[in-house]
């Protein structure tokens, strides 16, 4: 019920602009291909930036019409299913989708493909088992970052900073989220490479305040901590604030995503580094891969990796 | 039967017989301190299980961690005492943070004025939304569950809309410093604010006409109306107070985290309701106390901290917290029965 | 002892509730297949007798004989199993379920674990035919029915099992004349089928339309059982009221009503289209008589602003009052002691102190802060003055006896001190001693020049205490009787006037 009402109210606030946009695209009536971009929560700054960037790109490029849709929350899977179905009905040529549920979104994807719409999966991979069960290839084309690689990269950077045998804590994302799992795996790899000691690994559900409380409590338990790896930057913000409150400027923190708020922290040495991921760039890669498939110049299989860049102090200078 | 005693007898009992005095002491103890026993047991258990638990610095940390929930729960207690509920507090917190955050980072304002305005706007914004909650509930006689559920979505949507879902940061240094200031090594500034609000709220509830009306309306709204009171006014005021408390909690949150964001505060309503209910306030209204609410918030904070320190995993912590919430309320029903048996 | 032809016999039934003898040594027999009318004032014991018969109450002493065998039902189900069914005044239907489901709710026909709907609807149709509702589909939801139809569904429900005695508690209270005629037709048919009917009513004329025999109860005692054909309305009224009433009620000749205090002109409120006007003088005790549901309470509530008014003017000491809420009324010097102490009067879980000072907290507070010791002083004063028996002023009113609860309620209005005191059933359910204290209090208020309105179902009480009695009947004021013309017959006739005309 909560979900429904949320959908209703937020739908008016968030979705109305995109629906208006969609109508505009159809009224013009030329034969430019129409692309539907379905993202996750627009409450997430990453997707909000992607939304703005992708629309600016589509306007500049001019060769296609773009409809963008954002959801109410990271896990708002119902609305996403409806969004896919409505795009099919509108007869778009290409759907670019960041699944809110990697298994649950396979069925609507299959419906779209059956209806002759090309679908590109980006940001989070669709579940291989579910793909196979739906009669789609397990290697269904994915455009997106290698979260494991990115986490390992920033983890190694931390490892070099605190040295062999450094004591670290991992602050995990939502248990059950694919990218949370991948990022933790990446951190674990770097811990192994640099012979670091893992003191604790707990979830703060992507949340700044929860990470703050968690870090404060973990500091009590493990005052000897030297480095903290956070699965996203929001949690890194909470962690940095906890260290500040405890007067522990010596503990190094790394994050993931590069949200605007961490830039100053990194420049002021309150945070060591994060992983920069460019949402617009990822969306553009996905659009192009889609057009290539429509052209027939690419098969709908494989992995187009979107770049991840280590963002340390030098990156921002 | 009670009725056999006359007033005269009671008066002459001022030098009361021993058992009666013991009984009344025990009664007060059970009424106000019952939930405190649960807290003391937890504190002892964690102190034994984790050597760093009962240290100045950790106790100070717990104080910080319960402050925001305590303040929201203080506001929530007013509403629950009337038999209502406010599900919108988490979203309102987000909206207030955006409003206050925009002011705080406004470069044209001197930071002292910016902070003052931010506080006023946050509290004002919370009060306006609380007032709207109350007006809607009372004008159309809709249950607050539905109205505040709607408001939960409206406030969240507005926060996202105004902020374009961007986090606001770079607040004045002084502002952020308050969030990490601690007095005497154990009393964080925001905890002191929270305690002041608990005391202020208790005084309002126990000593003022307004507080008397809150309890009376929570017990029997119709009787109070027929006694010639404007029941609507008091009910709307309670929602407004709740909103105002959220506005204060917002400032505390921003001081502590040094950010404002449209996505913060998700699920805060449930923590606040849990604190109120663990604290012995009846969901049907008319019975409860802010001391209880504070103890309820403390139990939740101590659990969260203590379970981590004794090395409990994330999932086990969540399960145990749930169990304790239910247990505390179950124990409360026994306490009520026992205290009723004592009285008859 | 059991004689042939009697289906049920009550032998020396006595039933005591704390402080009250609800039934006192009642002997009554009902013949098989008759329509037996049970009469009495409110509180005479009719309902208690019926509840004893259907297993809700167990008698303190005495026994019952049902169809020649000793009968002592332990619970309502036991009575139902014997074929004794009651249709109460308040319907007991589930509005969103179908007629058929309502009728057979207690024993739905099953096919395995599922409800056998085919059989359910078929069986329901048969019973609907019995009560003359054959044109209704058994699948209709009950919420779509009118009051008369619901009544018949209740009867159908009662008839769904083996039904030997059917008890109807004021079945015609809410029916239109033609609907009543229908109901009577059905009752006559049931009687012909051998069902015994016990019929409780306030409408005296109905007795002669369908009653075989009439039993009158008064104060829990049996007054007598007679053939309906041997009675007329005056003799029934005499049986219902006939108790002495001089010493029981104080009347102070020295208090003489003076100027007009309250003037109510053409008051109309929702559900009562007839404009009502009356006046109250200083120092006057004005009684309000009428049956339950005749509009007495509703008029007082509308006057007080507890329920919305549609039109009408109210003048107090010549000044027009705008009363939109109880707050307006109280601030203008009116107070209302509600009929229902527990849901509309007391804040049960709170103390005597809270309940006493609630009507005027301004008097005991400075700048919004309560002065506890002043509150205690005031509460103690009233506990003392009113002789309220409580272990202390912090005692929750829940734990007090009915009389003491009522005294707390009176205290709160004395504390507020109004010009007009409206008391709705102030003595209901309290013992004789406390009643007397309340009467004395009314006189004290009258002597102070206040105006008092007392609504009561107890006619002797009204006649004993009041200067004047206003009589309500079916939503109208049918008469106004001065003390020198007080006569139970006159007043009862006025109360039944609108019902008799139907």
mmCIF file with all atom_site columns, C-alpha atoms in Angstrom, chain B residues 1-8 10-11 203-204 206-213 215-217 219-220 222-230 286 343, chain C residues 301 304 306 326-327 330 338 342-347 349-350 353-354 357-359 361 365 368-370 375 383-384 389-391 395 399 401 412-413:
data_model
loop_
_atom_site.group_PDB
_atom_site.id
_atom_site.type_symbol
_atom_site.label_atom_id
_atom_site.label_alt_id
_atom_site.label_comp_id
_atom_site.label_asym_id
_atom_site.label_entity_id
_atom_site.label_seq_id
_atom_site.pdbx_PDB_ins_code
_atom_site.Cartn_x
_atom_site.Cartn_y
_atom_site.Cartn_z
_atom_site.occupancy
_atom_site.B_iso_or_equiv
_atom_site.pdbx_formal_charge
_atom_site.auth_seq_id
_atom_site.auth_comp_id
_atom_site.auth_asym_id
_atom_site.auth_atom_id
_atom_site.pdbx_PDB_model_num
ATOM 1  C CA . UNK B 1 1   ? -13.671 -2.400 47.928 1.00 0.00 ? 1   UNK B CA 1
ATOM 2  C CA . UNK B 1 2   ? -12.126 1.022  47.685 1.00 0.00 ? 2   UNK B CA 1
ATOM 3  C CA . UNK B 1 3   ? -15.414 2.737  48.212 1.00 0.00 ? 3   UNK B CA 1
ATOM 4  C CA . UNK B 1 4   ? -15.549 1.794  51.853 1.00 0.00 ? 4   UNK B CA 1
ATOM 5  C CA . UNK B 1 5   ? -12.785 4.206  52.723 1.00 0.00 ? 5   UNK B CA 1
ATOM 6  C CA . UNK B 1 6   ? -13.901 7.719  53.273 1.00 0.00 ? 6   UNK B CA 1
ATOM 7  C CA . UNK B 1 7   ? -11.872 10.808 52.658 1.00 0.00 ? 7   UNK B CA 1
ATOM 8  C CA . UNK B 1 8   ? -11.481 11.387 56.344 1.00 0.00 ? 8   UNK B CA 1
ATOM 9  C CA . UNK B 1 10  ? -7.371  8.786  54.004 1.00 0.00 ? 10  UNK B CA 1
ATOM 10 C CA . UNK B 1 11  ? -6.459  12.094 55.575 1.00 0.00 ? 11  UNK B CA 1
ATOM 11 C CA . UNK B 1 203 ? 6.715   19.809 32.016 1.00 0.00 ? 203 UNK B CA 1
ATOM 12 C CA . UNK B 1 204 ? 4.172   20.624 29.316 1.00 0.00 ? 204 UNK B CA 1
ATOM 13 C CA . UNK B 1 206 ? 2.489   17.098 33.446 1.00 0.00 ? 206 UNK B CA 1
ATOM 14 C CA . UNK B 1 207 ? 2.122   20.669 34.576 1.00 0.00 ? 207 UNK B CA 1
ATOM 15 C CA . UNK B 1 208 ? 0.140   22.603 32.015 1.00 0.00 ? 208 UNK B CA 1
ATOM 16 C CA . UNK B 1 209 ? -3.465  22.868 30.937 1.00 0.00 ? 209 UNK B CA 1
ATOM 17 C CA . UNK B 1 210 ? -2.350  21.833 27.469 1.00 0.00 ? 210 UNK B CA 1
ATOM 18 C CA . UNK B 1 211 ? -0.798  18.613 28.753 1.00 0.00 ? 211 UNK B CA 1
ATOM 19 C CA . UNK B 1 212 ? -3.856  17.830 30.846 1.00 0.00 ? 212 UNK B CA 1
ATOM 20 C CA . UNK B 1 213 ? -6.011  18.200 27.742 1.00 0.00 ? 213 UNK B CA 1
ATOM 21 C CA . UNK B 1 215 ? -4.141  13.088 28.254 1.00 0.00 ? 215 UNK B CA 1
ATOM 22 C CA . UNK B 1 216 ? -7.858  13.748 28.723 1.00 0.00 ? 216 UNK B CA 1
ATOM 23 C CA . UNK B 1 217 ? -8.600  13.799 25.002 1.00 0.00 ? 217 UNK B CA 1
ATOM 24 C CA . UNK B 1 219 ? -8.682  8.932  27.102 1.00 0.00 ? 219 UNK B CA 1
ATOM 25 C CA . UNK B 1 220 ? -12.115 10.166 26.124 1.00 0.00 ? 220 UNK B CA 1
ATOM 26 C CA . UNK B 1 222 ? -16.174 13.001 23.575 1.00 0.00 ? 222 UNK B CA 1
ATOM 27 C CA . UNK B 1 223 ? -16.220 13.679 27.310 1.00 0.00 ? 223 UNK B CA 1
ATOM 28 C CA . UNK B 1 224 ? -13.710 16.455 26.888 1.00 0.00 ? 224 UNK B CA 1
ATOM 29 C CA . UNK B 1 225 ? -15.681 17.974 24.020 1.00 0.00 ? 225 UNK B CA 1
ATOM 30 C CA . UNK B 1 226 ? -18.879 17.869 26.041 1.00 0.00 ? 226 UNK B CA 1
ATOM 31 C CA . UNK B 1 227 ? -17.042 19.483 28.939 1.00 0.00 ? 227 UNK B CA 1
ATOM 32 C CA . UNK B 1 228 ? -16.822 22.558 26.734 1.00 0.00 ? 228 UNK B CA 1
ATOM 33 C CA . UNK B 1 229 ? -13.396 22.324 25.165 1.00 0.00 ? 229 UNK B CA 1
ATOM 34 C CA . UNK B 1 230 ? -12.198 22.858 21.638 1.00 0.00 ? 230 UNK B CA 1
ATOM 35 C CA . UNK B 1 286 ? -4.270  8.621  26.990 1.00 0.00 ? 286 UNK B CA 1
ATOM 36 C CA . UNK B 1 343 ? -4.551  -1.358 43.210 1.00 0.00 ? 343 UNK B CA 1
ATOM 37 C CA . UNK C 2 301 ? -27.812 17.686 22.848 1.00 0.00 ? 301 UNK C CA 1
ATOM 38 C CA . UNK C 2 304 ? -26.070 22.278 24.099 1.00 0.00 ? 304 UNK C CA 1
ATOM 39 C CA . UNK C 2 306 ? -23.227 18.616 21.094 1.00 0.00 ? 306 UNK C CA 1
ATOM 40 C CA . UNK C 2 326 ? -20.390 22.573 23.593 1.00 0.00 ? 326 UNK C CA 1
ATOM 41 C CA . UNK C 2 327 ? -17.616 25.104 24.146 1.00 0.00 ? 327 UNK C CA 1
ATOM 42 C CA . UNK C 2 330 ? -20.423 26.157 28.413 1.00 0.00 ? 330 UNK C CA 1
ATOM 43 C CA . UNK C 2 338 ? -24.973 13.386 29.590 1.00 0.00 ? 338 UNK C CA 1
ATOM 44 C CA . UNK C 2 342 ? -19.025 6.183  30.792 1.00 0.00 ? 342 UNK C CA 1
ATOM 45 C CA . UNK C 2 343 ? -18.669 7.172  27.169 1.00 0.00 ? 343 UNK C CA 1
ATOM 46 C CA . UNK C 2 344 ? -19.707 10.820 27.261 1.00 0.00 ? 344 UNK C CA 1
ATOM 47 C CA . UNK C 2 345 ? -19.258 11.929 30.806 1.00 0.00 ? 345 UNK C CA 1
ATOM 48 C CA . UNK C 2 346 ? -16.282 10.674 32.704 1.00 0.00 ? 346 UNK C CA 1
ATOM 49 C CA . UNK C 2 347 ? -12.730 10.226 31.580 1.00 0.00 ? 347 UNK C CA 1
ATOM 50 C CA . UNK C 2 349 ? -9.090  6.081  33.439 1.00 0.00 ? 349 UNK C CA 1
ATOM 51 C CA . UNK C 2 350 ? -8.283  9.436  34.945 1.00 0.00 ? 350 UNK C CA 1
ATOM 52 C CA . UNK C 2 353 ? -9.283  15.413 40.408 1.00 0.00 ? 353 UNK C CA 1
ATOM 53 C CA . UNK C 2 354 ? -8.884  15.514 36.640 1.00 0.00 ? 354 UNK C CA 1
ATOM 54 C CA . UNK C 2 357 ? -11.560 20.454 37.265 1.00 0.00 ? 357 UNK C CA 1
ATOM 55 C CA . UNK C 2 358 ? -11.839 19.613 33.559 1.00 0.00 ? 358 UNK C CA 1
ATOM 56 C CA . UNK C 2 359 ? -14.725 22.028 33.011 1.00 0.00 ? 359 UNK C CA 1
ATOM 57 C CA . UNK C 2 361 ? -8.927  24.720 33.942 1.00 0.00 ? 361 UNK C CA 1
ATOM 58 C CA . UNK C 2 365 ? -3.989  27.668 36.308 1.00 0.00 ? 365 UNK C CA 1
ATOM 59 C CA . UNK C 2 368 ? -1.177  27.768 31.311 1.00 0.00 ? 368 UNK C CA 1
ATOM 60 C CA . UNK C 2 369 ? 0.468   26.087 34.295 1.00 0.00 ? 369 UNK C CA 1
ATOM 61 C CA . UNK C 2 370 ? -1.820  24.098 36.549 1.00 0.00 ? 370 UNK C CA 1
ATOM 62 C CA . UNK C 2 375 ? -6.971  21.649 42.157 1.00 0.00 ? 375 UNK C CA 1
ATOM 63 C CA . UNK C 2 383 ? -15.675 15.086 47.547 1.00 0.00 ? 383 UNK C CA 1
ATOM 64 C CA . UNK C 2 384 ? -16.617 16.375 50.970 1.00 0.00 ? 384 UNK C CA 1
ATOM 65 C CA . UNK C 2 389 ? -16.910 7.801  48.552 1.00 0.00 ? 389 UNK C CA 1
ATOM 66 C CA . UNK C 2 390 ? -13.439 7.368  47.096 1.00 0.00 ? 390 UNK C CA 1
ATOM 67 C CA . UNK C 2 391 ? -10.129 6.261  48.563 1.00 0.00 ? 391 UNK C CA 1
ATOM 68 C CA . UNK C 2 395 ? -8.338  7.407  42.332 1.00 0.00 ? 395 UNK C CA 1
ATOM 69 C CA . UNK C 2 399 ? -13.074 2.252  40.207 1.00 0.00 ? 399 UNK C CA 1
ATOM 70 C CA . UNK C 2 401 ? -19.547 3.002  42.054 1.00 0.00 ? 401 UNK C CA 1
ATOM 71 C CA . UNK C 2 412 ? -17.522 19.125 37.652 1.00 0.00 ? 412 UNK C CA 1
ATOM 72 C CA . UNK C 2 413 ? -20.518 21.158 36.549 1.00 0.00 ? 413 UNK C CA 1
#
